[in-house]
Coordinates of C-alpha atoms and ligand atoms in Angstrom, one line a residue:
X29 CA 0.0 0.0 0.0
X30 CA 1.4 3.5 -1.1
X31 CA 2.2 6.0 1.3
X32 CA -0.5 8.3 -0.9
X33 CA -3.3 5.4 -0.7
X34 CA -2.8 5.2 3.1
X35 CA -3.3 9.1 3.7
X36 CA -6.1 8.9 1.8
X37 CA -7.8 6.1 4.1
X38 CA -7.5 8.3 6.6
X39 CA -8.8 10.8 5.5
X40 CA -12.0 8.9 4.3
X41 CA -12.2 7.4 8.4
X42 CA -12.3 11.5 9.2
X43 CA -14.7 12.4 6.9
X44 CA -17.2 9.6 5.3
X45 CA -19.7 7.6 6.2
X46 CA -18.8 3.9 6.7
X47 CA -21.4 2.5 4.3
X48 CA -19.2 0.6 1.7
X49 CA -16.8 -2.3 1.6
X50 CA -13.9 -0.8 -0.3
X51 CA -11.4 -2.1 -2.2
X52 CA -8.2 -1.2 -0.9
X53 CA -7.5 0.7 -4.3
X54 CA -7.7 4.2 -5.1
X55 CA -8.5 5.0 -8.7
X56 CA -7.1 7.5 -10.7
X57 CA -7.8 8.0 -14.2
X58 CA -8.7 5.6 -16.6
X59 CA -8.9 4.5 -20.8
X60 CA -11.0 2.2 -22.8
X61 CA -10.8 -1.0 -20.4
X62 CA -7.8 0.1 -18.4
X63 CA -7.5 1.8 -15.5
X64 CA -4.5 3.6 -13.3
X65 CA -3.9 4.1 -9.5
X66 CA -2.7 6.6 -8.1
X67 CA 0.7 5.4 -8.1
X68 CA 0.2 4.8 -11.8
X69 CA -0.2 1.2 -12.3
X70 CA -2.2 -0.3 -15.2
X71 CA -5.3 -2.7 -14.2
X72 CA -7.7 -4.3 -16.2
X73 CA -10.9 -3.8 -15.7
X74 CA -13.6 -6.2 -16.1
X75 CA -15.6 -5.1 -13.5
X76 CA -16.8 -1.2 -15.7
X77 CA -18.0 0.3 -12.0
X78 CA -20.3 -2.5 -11.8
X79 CA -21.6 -2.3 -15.5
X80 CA -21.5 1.0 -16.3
X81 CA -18.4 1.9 -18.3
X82 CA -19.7 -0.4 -21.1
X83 CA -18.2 1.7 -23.8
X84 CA -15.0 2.1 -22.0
X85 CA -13.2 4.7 -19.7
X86 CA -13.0 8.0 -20.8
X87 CA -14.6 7.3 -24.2
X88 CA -13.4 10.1 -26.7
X89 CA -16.7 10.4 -28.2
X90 CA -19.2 10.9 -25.2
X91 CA -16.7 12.8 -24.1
X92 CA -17.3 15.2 -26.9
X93 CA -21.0 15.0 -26.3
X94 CA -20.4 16.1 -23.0
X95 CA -17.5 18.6 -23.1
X96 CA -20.2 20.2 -25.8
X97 CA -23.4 20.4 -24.1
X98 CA -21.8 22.0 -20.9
X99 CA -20.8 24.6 -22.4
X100 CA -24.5 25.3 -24.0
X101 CA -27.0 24.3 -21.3
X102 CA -26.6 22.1 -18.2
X103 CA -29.7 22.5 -16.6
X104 CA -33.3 23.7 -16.3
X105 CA -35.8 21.3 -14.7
X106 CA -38.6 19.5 -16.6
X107 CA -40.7 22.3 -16.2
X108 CA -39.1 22.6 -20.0
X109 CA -39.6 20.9 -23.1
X110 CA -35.7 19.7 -24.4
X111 CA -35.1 18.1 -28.2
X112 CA -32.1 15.9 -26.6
X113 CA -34.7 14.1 -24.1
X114 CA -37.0 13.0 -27.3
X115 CA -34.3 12.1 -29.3
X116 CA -33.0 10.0 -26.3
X117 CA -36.7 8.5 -25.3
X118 CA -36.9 7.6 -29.4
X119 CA -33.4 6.0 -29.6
X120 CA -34.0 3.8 -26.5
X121 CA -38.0 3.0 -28.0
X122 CA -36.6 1.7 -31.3
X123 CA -34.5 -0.6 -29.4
X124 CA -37.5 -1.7 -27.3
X125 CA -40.5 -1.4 -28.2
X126 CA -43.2 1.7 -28.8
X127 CA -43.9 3.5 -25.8
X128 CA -42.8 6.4 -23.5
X129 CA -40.0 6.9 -21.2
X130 CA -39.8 8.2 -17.9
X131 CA -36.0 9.9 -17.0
X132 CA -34.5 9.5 -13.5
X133 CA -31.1 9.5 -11.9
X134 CA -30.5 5.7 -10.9
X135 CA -31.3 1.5 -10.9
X136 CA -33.0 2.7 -7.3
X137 CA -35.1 5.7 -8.8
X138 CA -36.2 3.7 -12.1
X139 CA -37.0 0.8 -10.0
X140 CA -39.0 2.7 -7.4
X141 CA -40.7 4.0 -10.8
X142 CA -41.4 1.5 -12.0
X143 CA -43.7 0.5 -8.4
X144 CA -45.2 4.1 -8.7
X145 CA -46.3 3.1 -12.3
X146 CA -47.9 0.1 -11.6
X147 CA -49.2 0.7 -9.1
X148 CA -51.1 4.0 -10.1
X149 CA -51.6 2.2 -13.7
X150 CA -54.0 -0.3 -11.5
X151 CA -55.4 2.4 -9.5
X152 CA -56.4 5.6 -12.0
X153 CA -56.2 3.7 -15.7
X154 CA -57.8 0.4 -14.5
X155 CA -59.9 1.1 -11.6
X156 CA -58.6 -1.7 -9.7
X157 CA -57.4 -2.3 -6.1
X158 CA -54.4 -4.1 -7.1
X159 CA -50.9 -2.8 -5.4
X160 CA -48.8 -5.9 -4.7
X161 CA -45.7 -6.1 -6.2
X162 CA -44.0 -9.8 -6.3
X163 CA -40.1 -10.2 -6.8
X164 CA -38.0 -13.3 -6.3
X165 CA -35.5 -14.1 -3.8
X166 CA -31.7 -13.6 -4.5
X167 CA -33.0 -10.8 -6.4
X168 CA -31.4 -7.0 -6.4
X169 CA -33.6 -3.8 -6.7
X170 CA -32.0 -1.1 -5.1
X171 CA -31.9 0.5 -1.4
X172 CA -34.3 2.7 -1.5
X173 CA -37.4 1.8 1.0
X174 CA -39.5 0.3 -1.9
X175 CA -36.8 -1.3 -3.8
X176 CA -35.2 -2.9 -0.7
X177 CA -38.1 -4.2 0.1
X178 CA -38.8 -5.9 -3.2
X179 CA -35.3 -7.0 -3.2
X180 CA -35.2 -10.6 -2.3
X181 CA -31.8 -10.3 0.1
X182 CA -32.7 -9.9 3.8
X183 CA -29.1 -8.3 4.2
X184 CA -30.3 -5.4 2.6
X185 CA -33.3 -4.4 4.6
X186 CA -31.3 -5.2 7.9
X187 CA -31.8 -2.3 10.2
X188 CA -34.4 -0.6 8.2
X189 CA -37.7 -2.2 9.7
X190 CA -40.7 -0.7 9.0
X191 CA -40.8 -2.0 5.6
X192 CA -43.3 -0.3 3.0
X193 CA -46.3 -3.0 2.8
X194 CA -47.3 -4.3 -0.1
X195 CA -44.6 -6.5 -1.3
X196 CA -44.4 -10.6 -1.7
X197 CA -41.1 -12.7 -2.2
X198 CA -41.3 -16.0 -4.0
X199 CA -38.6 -18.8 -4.7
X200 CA -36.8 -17.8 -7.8
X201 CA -36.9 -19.8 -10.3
X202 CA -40.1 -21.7 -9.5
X203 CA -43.5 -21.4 -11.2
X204 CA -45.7 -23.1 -8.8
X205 CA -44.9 -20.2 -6.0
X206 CA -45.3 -17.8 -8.7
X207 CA -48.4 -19.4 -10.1
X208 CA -49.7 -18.9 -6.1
X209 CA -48.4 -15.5 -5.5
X210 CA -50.3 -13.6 -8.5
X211 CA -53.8 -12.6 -7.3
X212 CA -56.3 -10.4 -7.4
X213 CA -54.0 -7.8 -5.6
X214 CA -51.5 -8.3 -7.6
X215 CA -50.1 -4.7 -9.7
X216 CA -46.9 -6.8 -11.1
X217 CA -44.2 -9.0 -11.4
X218 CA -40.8 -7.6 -11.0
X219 CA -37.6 -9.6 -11.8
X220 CA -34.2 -9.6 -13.4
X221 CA -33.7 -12.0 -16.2
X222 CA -29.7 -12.9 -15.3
X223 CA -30.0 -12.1 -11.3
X224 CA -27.0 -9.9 -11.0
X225 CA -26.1 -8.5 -7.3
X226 CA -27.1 -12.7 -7.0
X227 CA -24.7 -14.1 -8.4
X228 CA -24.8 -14.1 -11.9
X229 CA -28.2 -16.2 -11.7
X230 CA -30.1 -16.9 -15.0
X231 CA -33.8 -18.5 -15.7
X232 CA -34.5 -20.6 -18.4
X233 CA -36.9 -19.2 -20.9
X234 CA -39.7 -21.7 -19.8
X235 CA -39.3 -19.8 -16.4
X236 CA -39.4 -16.6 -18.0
X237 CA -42.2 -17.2 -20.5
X238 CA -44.7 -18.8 -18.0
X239 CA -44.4 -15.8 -15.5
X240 CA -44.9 -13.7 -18.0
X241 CA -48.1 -15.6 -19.3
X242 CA -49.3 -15.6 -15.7
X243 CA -49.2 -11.8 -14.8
X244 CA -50.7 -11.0 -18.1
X245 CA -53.6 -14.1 -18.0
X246 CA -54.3 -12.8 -14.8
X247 CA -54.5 -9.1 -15.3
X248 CA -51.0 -8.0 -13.5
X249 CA -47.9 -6.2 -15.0
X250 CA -44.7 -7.9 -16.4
X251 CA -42.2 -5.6 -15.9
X252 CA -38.0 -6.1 -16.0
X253 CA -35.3 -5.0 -14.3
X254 CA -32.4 -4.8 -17.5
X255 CA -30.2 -2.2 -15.1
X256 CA -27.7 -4.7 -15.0
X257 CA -28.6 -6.6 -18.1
X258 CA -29.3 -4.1 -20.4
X259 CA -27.5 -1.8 -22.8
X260 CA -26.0 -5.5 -24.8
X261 CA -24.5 -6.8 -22.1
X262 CA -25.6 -9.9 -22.6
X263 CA -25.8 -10.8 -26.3
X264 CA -28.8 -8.6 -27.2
X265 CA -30.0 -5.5 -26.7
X266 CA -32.2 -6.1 -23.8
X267 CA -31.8 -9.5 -22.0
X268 CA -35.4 -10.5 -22.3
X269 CA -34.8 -10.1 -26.0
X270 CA -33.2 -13.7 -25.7
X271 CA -36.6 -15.1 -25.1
X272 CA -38.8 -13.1 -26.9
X273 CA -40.9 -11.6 -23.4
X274 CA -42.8 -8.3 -23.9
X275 CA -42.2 -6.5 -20.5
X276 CA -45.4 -4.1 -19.9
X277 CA -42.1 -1.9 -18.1
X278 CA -38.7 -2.2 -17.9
X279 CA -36.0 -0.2 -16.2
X280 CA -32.8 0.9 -17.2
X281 CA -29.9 2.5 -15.4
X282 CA -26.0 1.8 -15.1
X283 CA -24.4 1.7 -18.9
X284 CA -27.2 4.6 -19.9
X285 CA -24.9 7.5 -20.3
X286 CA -21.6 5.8 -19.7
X287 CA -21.1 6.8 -16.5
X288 CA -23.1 9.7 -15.6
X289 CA -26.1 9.1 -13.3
X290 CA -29.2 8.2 -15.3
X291 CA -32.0 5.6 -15.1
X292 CA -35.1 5.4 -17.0
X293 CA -38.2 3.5 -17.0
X294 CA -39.8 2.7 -20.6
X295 CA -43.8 2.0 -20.7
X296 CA -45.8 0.7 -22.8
X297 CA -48.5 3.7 -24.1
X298 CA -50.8 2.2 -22.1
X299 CA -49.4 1.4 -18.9
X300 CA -47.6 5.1 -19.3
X301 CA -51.1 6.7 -18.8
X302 CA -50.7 5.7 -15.1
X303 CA -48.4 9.1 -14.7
X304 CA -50.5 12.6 -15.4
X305 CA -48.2 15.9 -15.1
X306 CA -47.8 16.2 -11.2
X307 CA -47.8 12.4 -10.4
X308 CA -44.3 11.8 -10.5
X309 CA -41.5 13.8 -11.1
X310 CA -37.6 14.9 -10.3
X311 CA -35.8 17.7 -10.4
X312 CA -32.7 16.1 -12.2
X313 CA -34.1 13.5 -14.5
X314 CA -33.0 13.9 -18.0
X315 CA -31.1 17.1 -18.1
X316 CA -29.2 18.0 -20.9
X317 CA -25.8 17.3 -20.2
X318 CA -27.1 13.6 -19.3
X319 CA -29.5 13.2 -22.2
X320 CA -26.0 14.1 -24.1
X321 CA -24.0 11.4 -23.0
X322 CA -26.7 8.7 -23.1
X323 CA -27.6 9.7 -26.7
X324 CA -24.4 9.3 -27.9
X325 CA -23.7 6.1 -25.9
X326 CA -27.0 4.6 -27.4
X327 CA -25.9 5.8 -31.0
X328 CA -22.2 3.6 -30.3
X329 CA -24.1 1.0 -29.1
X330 CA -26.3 0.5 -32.1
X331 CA -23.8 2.1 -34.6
X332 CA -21.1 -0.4 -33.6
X333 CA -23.6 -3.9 -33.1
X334 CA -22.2 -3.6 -29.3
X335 CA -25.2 -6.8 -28.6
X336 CA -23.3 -8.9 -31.3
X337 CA -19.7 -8.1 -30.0
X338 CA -20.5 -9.1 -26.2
X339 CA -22.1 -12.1 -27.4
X340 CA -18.8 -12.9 -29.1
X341 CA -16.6 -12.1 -26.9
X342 CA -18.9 -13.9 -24.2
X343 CA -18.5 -17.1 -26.1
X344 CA -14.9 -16.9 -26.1
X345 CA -14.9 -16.3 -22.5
X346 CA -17.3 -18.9 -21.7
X347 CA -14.6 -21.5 -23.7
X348 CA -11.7 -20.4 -21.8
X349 CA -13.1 -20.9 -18.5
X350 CA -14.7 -24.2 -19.6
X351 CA -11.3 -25.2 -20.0
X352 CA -10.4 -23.5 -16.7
X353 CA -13.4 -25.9 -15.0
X354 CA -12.1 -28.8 -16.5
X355 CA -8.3 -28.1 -15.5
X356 CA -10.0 -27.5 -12.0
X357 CA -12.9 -29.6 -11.5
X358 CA -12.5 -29.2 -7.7
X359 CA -12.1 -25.4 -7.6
X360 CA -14.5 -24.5 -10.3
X361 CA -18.1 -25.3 -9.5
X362 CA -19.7 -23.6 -12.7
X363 CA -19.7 -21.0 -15.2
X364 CA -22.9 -19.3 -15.9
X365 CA -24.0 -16.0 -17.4
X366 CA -24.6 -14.8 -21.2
X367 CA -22.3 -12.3 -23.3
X368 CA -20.1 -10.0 -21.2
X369 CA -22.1 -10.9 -17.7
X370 CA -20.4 -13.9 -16.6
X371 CA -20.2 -15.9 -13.2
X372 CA -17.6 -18.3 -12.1
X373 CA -18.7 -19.8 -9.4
X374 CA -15.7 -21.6 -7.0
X375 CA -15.8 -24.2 -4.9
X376 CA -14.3 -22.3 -1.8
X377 CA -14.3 -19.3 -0.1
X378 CA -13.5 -16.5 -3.1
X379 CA -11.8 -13.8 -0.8
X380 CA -8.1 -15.0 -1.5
X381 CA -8.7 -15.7 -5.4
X382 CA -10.2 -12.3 -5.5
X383 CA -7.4 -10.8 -4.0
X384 CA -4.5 -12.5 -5.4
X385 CA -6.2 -11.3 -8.9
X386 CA -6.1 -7.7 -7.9
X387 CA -2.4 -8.1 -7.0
X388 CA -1.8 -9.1 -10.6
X389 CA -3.6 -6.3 -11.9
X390 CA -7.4 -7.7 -12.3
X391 CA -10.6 -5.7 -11.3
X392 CA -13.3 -7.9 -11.0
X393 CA -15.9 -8.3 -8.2
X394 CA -16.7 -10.9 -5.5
X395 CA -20.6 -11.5 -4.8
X396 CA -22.2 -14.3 -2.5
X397 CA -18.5 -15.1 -0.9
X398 CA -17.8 -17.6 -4.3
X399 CA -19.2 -16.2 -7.5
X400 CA -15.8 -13.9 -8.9
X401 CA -18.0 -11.8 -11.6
X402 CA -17.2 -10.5 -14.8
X403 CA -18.5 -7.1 -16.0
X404 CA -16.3 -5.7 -18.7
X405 CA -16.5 -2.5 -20.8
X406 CA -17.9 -4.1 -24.0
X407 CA -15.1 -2.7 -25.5
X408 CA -12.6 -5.3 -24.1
X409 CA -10.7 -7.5 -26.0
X410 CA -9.7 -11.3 -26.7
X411 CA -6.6 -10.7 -25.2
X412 CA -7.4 -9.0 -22.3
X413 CA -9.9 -11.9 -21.4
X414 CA -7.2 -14.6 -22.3
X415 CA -4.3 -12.8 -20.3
X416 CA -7.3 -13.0 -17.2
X417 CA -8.2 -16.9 -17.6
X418 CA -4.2 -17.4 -17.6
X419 CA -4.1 -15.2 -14.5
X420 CA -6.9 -17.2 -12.7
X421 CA -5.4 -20.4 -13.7
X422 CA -1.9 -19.8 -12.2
X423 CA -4.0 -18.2 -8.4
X424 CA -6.2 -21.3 -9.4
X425 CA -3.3 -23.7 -9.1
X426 CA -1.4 -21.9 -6.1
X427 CA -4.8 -21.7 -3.7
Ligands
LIG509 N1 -31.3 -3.3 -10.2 C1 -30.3 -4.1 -10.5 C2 -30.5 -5.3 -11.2 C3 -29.0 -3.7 -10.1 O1 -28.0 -4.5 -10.4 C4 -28.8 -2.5 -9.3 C5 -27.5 -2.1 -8.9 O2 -26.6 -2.9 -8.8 C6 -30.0 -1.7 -9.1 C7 -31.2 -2.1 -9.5 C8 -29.8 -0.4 -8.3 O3 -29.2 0.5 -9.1 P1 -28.5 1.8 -8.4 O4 -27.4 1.4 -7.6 O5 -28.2 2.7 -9.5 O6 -29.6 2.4 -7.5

């Protein structure tokens, strides 16, 4: 540890709240799929800040976008009408499906969205009591009260007790508890395709498919959480694109503007009717200078078939650790994931592999003690992911 990291630790004891398990790294700048600390050493990064970087650090071309629009117009609220928020809301619909969007500032704020929606969809559009929102364990939503709640992690609501009412957990992954949970209160579904914050936990398209036929058989919302999954992380566009569901809603957050704070919620027409001017609203949501960054990181997206490159460069991931498993059949327990969002789950305790891959240089993150998951830019390369499997294979050998 440099003598500059360690004053810095101190200062963050003196000065910031103790609410995150750090890495004992301290970033300073970073490019495409690399990043530097503050002694100057080169990692890769195959983490992006959690999904988010998805077009790389310091991409040269949002960068423009943004350099550009601060100097013409940060902010004014959305008591204004502003061209770069409809061509935003029409790039992200022609990716999707037709519909409107709703701008906010995070996964939390779409999510919690999302709730309002429904919920007032049922109430003022449908003229039905229905309010209950179910969501599966292992699940991830956000922290604030409502999306806590419907996340299916008790770890997160520790402390926090009351809990907003309203809200039902069922099994992941099974259809008979689902089948049980959707009633007559019932506003909507909410789930992630590929559970992220859960350890990289996918649903077959079976799963999928009959959920979806039960909410909308039985009068409730299907609505998606893509804030990890979306922006072609996975191989498509949005990951319920793999198995052809029609969301009523789904959220978006993370990879939206590259690394400026933005979420969204996109509605079908209908279900958008639940919001009327004064229902919802925040101060922040789709300013300029964000609306700027995500335009431009949708355009590279779409300009430069980002779905088809992570599904590529997914499969050659998913073959070298394949080979990994089999050269470790007792430390390897399973690979799972789709395109650039990839699990390995290990067969012990994941603190001393995760760390003896940061001392070679390897950002990546540890989630449910075993699962070391991938999240690269989108932008990274063959290399870069062969250079990591030979990495984990040497820590791999040593543990
Ligand atoms: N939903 C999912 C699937 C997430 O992975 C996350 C964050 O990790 C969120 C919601 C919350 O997003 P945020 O941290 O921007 O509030």
């Amino acid at each position: 540890m440099s003598d500059s990291f360690t004053a810095l630790k101190a200062r963050y004891a003196d000065s910031i709240m103790n609410s995150y398990g750090r890495y004992p790294l301290a970033l300073s700048h970073g490019k495409a799929q690399f990043l530097y600390d503050l002694d100057g050493r080169e990692y890769l990064d195959l983490l992006a800040g959690i999904a988010v970087a998805n077009l790389g650090h310091a991409n040269p071309e949002v960068a423009r976008a943004v350099a550009e629009q601060v100097q013409k117009l940060v902010h004014v609220s959305n008591l204004f009408y502003l061209t770069l928020q409809a061509d935003l809301a029409e790039a992200l619909l022609a990716t999707w499906r037709p519909g409107r969007v709703f701008f906010c500032n995070s996964g939390a704020e779409a999510n919690e969205g999302a709730i309002k929606l429904a919920r007032r969809y049922m109430r003022k559009v449908k003229k039905q009591e229905r309010y209950e929102i179910v969501s599966l364990t292992s699940s991830f939503h956000g922290r604030t009260l409502a999306t806590l709640t419907a996340t299916g992690q008790d770890k997160v609501k520790d402390g926090f007790a009351p809990l907003p009412e309203g809200f039902v957990t069922v099994p992941a992954g099974d259809l008979a508890a689902m089948d049980a949970a959707i009633g007559e209160r019932t506003a909507a579904v909410l789930l992630e395709v590929i559970q992220g914050e859960g350890g990289v936990n996918p649903f077959d398209a079976e799963y999928l498919r009959g959920v979806e036929k039960l909410c909308h058989d039985r009068g409730a919302l299907f609505m998606v959480d893509e804030i990890q999954t979306g922006l072609c992380r996975t191989g498509v566009f949005w990951a319920h694109q793999h198995d052809g569901l029609h969301p009523d809603i789904i959220t978006v957050s993370k990879g939206l503007a590259n690394g400026l704070p933005m979420g969204a919620v996109l509605a079908t027409p209908e279900v958008s009717a639940g919001f009327e001017p004064g229902s919802h609203a925040t101060t922040f949501g789709g300013g300029p200078v964000l609306c700027a960054a995500a335009l431009k990181t949708v355009e590279i997206l779409v300009r430069d078939k980002m779905a088809e490159r992570s599904a590529r460069m997914g499969d050659f991931a998913q073959s070298l650790f394949a080979n990994l498993r089999a050269a470790h059949p007792d430390k390897i327990k399973g690979v799972r994931g789709r395109g650039l969002m990839i699990g390995i789950e290990l067969a012990m305790d994941g603190q001393k592999i995760w760390e003896a891959l940061l001392s070679r240089g390897f950002i990546l993150n540890l989630t449910q003690g075993t699962v070391l998951r991938l999240l690269p830019p989108l932008v990274v390369e063959s290399q870069d992911l062969e250079r990591f499997a030979k990495a984990l294979d040497e820590v791999l050998s040593e543990a």
